[in-house]
């Protein structure tokens, strides 16, 4: 376990609170399952055998450590700071999501659950869940909004190949938030034998804690790799934030390193002024959604608003409560990038580095490239390349007017 | 373990000590208990599918024999509800119904009925946005008697509870089949009005309750519930299911089955009076089932 000794980042407390955020806002039926999960997690977090087994699985099955790659042509194009890419896109299944699903599958096994469920937006978490379920022989159902099924069809088919049932969600806005509602309804019904693998640092306690810890391998590796390559810590970390798991995974091991600036990039959609975006930290207000108190996008009556982003994985009106806490304390800064800017960065990385990034990660890239130009050549930036973009080729081709 | 998160909740404030006399909800439930009669709580969604329908519908529920009217406060993401109540929320929201509108409906109902307790049921974000203190004041003013906030367990209810009790409103909390006996005891210490026992693991309206299992569970929990009345809800949709469950509880809640009466353009295709008549008949049949117990 990483040593945590400094307020206000020694969080959450026993009630799952990160400052004013987090907690456990769920219907009573789920309380017992969450208590059990929290208790089990408290045990395994201190259990060296579990942690060793988890690290071994990340090495053998996921392919860790992932490289910290110096993106020299991209940096030259930006003109300014040095840019490193943390290559989470090189993980098995093509994104950071599998770090968490491997860990949660180990928890499901310990609890004797025979079935796992998940929500998914871009399909990356659904694929990562279906993958660990196949590997362990668990039944698996993945909830996915109808609109996301249409725009992420390659991942839908991958999940089916892995033996998962993909359940189309037709309620509400038919995207990630509605998939999460449906997954909660499944869980409350099948709680005896089902474990819900939440895919982000969101949801009721203990999910924001355990997902963060399973993803913290990203930041822990980055720290060691940056020290080896540069002899010092980076000046700036950049990651995209939907629910915020790739971001918190990179950021958290640096929480107490005051010299490291931290920036989370939300989906600006068509621009904050249009209202068509998915940026609760930048343009939302504190509220309660999906089990925790956090920043949400809601109207004056508290109804959750429909969001918009070209990237399905960022198309979510809430955000992990620890990010909400870090926004308020100022430990991290949160900014937005529009669909158009993200698409430009998507193309840029292909042409400068021969890397096809996910549209989600392209948001972080877009902001980082602009920021690099504002910084001296002596500065070191790390961008989390959270996933690969194969799943988005069809979407981008469509925007270019090309049918595949 | 007695210590922990519940310590934050000041249970000494129980019973609405700031208010003179017995609340409308407590009086109703005490009178029913004294007469050996089971309570029937009837749920519909406020403003489903339009505001003009709700008050006539509430009155119809009372005419049919409902002792308590539960008004659902529409929410965009009702994660504990099944398809029927989800659809009701969507219909109401399509018409732009807000929490303020819901309170106005209660005011209008109260102008005609001072006796029947009204309970609001919804999800926390809507109430938080309105403001907890401001909501409790407005609800008391409108004639609301209690609230059920589905995704607000007692650990997260401290602020709301103080504001409610200060105005004589009940904080009705849920107990589920997965609730441990010790936790049920803590919940009962925080709750007022009645306890809402969720009859099965699942969402509203999903299946038939297992009366024997409910009976067994409630018999085990009863000594720990501090004498609070227990109403059983989820899956009770007709006279038979109500009659099967009622012997084990102080009453039942009927929701999805009534809400379905508003679906499929029922209101658009018929006069409000027809809907009211159908609701009244539905409730009357369930009432007869309960009274046969």
XYZ file of C-alpha atoms in Angstrom, chain A residues 14-15 17 22-33 35 170-172 177-178 180-182 184-186 188-192 284-291 293 296-305, chain B residues 4-5 8 73-82 86 90 93 97-100 124-130 150-156 174-180 183 187 198 200-203 206-207 234:
102
model
C -14.767 5.347 6.545
C -18.002 6.689 5.071
C -16.197 10.812 1.823
C -18.606 10.693 -2.317
C -20.574 8.749 0.289
C -23.138 6.098 -0.384
C -26.481 7.269 -1.767
C -28.193 4.025 -2.707
C -31.449 2.196 -2.083
C -31.356 0.154 1.113
C -31.267 -3.209 -0.663
C -27.699 -2.557 -1.879
C -26.271 -1.453 1.470
C -25.411 -4.937 2.625
C -23.550 -5.800 -0.587
C -20.730 -3.199 3.246
C -33.505 2.272 -24.324
C -34.417 4.542 -21.410
C -33.522 8.210 -21.005
C -25.787 7.245 -17.495
C -28.816 5.195 -18.485
C -25.520 2.691 -15.237
C -29.141 3.023 -14.044
C -29.972 -0.285 -15.712
C -27.911 -0.795 -10.758
C -31.398 -2.258 -11.350
C -29.876 -5.581 -12.361
C -30.375 -4.827 -6.858
C -32.279 -7.795 -8.330
C -29.410 -10.304 -8.514
C -27.243 -9.070 -5.667
C -26.856 -12.528 -4.087
C -22.004 21.637 -13.399
C -22.957 21.925 -9.736
C -22.728 19.571 -6.734
C -25.520 17.014 -6.575
C -26.174 13.307 -6.115
C -26.069 10.802 -8.960
C -25.393 7.060 -9.092
C -24.605 6.645 -5.443
C -22.311 13.270 -4.091
C -23.329 16.756 -11.929
C -24.971 18.356 -14.914
C -28.533 19.054 -13.871
C -31.246 21.603 -14.594
C -32.771 24.010 -12.053
C -35.142 21.254 -10.867
C -32.299 18.788 -10.266
C -33.112 16.640 -13.304
C -29.965 15.161 -14.810
C -29.220 16.676 -18.199
C -20.116 4.296 13.481
C -21.864 6.374 10.944
C -23.857 11.499 13.220
C -41.677 13.263 -7.485
C -40.519 12.746 -11.088
C -36.789 12.187 -11.614
C -34.746 11.659 -14.750
C -32.803 8.704 -13.336
C -35.044 6.601 -11.073
C -32.554 3.806 -10.503
C -34.677 1.797 -8.038
C -37.816 1.802 -10.179
C -39.103 -0.694 -12.697
C -39.846 4.960 -14.933
C -40.751 10.267 -18.153
C -40.993 15.234 -17.099
C -43.324 18.891 -13.980
C -41.067 20.157 -11.167
C -40.843 19.700 -7.401
C -42.464 23.122 -7.011
C -32.348 13.075 -3.538
C -30.933 15.309 -6.262
C -34.259 17.030 -6.896
C -34.638 17.915 -3.209
C -31.028 19.037 -2.866
C -31.382 21.389 -5.811
C -34.512 22.927 -4.284
C -35.138 6.264 -2.133
C -31.399 6.883 -2.425
C -30.915 8.527 0.966
C -29.985 5.900 3.561
C -29.876 6.983 7.223
C -26.115 7.547 7.112
C -26.656 10.358 4.609
C -36.623 1.728 3.801
C -35.813 -1.680 5.226
C -34.913 -4.377 2.696
C -34.650 -8.170 2.733
C -30.866 -7.678 2.809
C -30.956 -5.380 5.854
C -29.326 -7.009 8.870
C -29.040 -2.262 10.990
C -32.873 2.537 10.822
C -39.202 -3.599 0.471
C -38.070 -8.445 -2.480
C -34.657 -7.766 -3.976
C -35.363 -5.826 -7.113
C -37.022 -2.773 -8.588
C -40.909 -6.431 -10.952
C -42.583 -9.489 -9.465
C -42.952 -3.529 -4.170
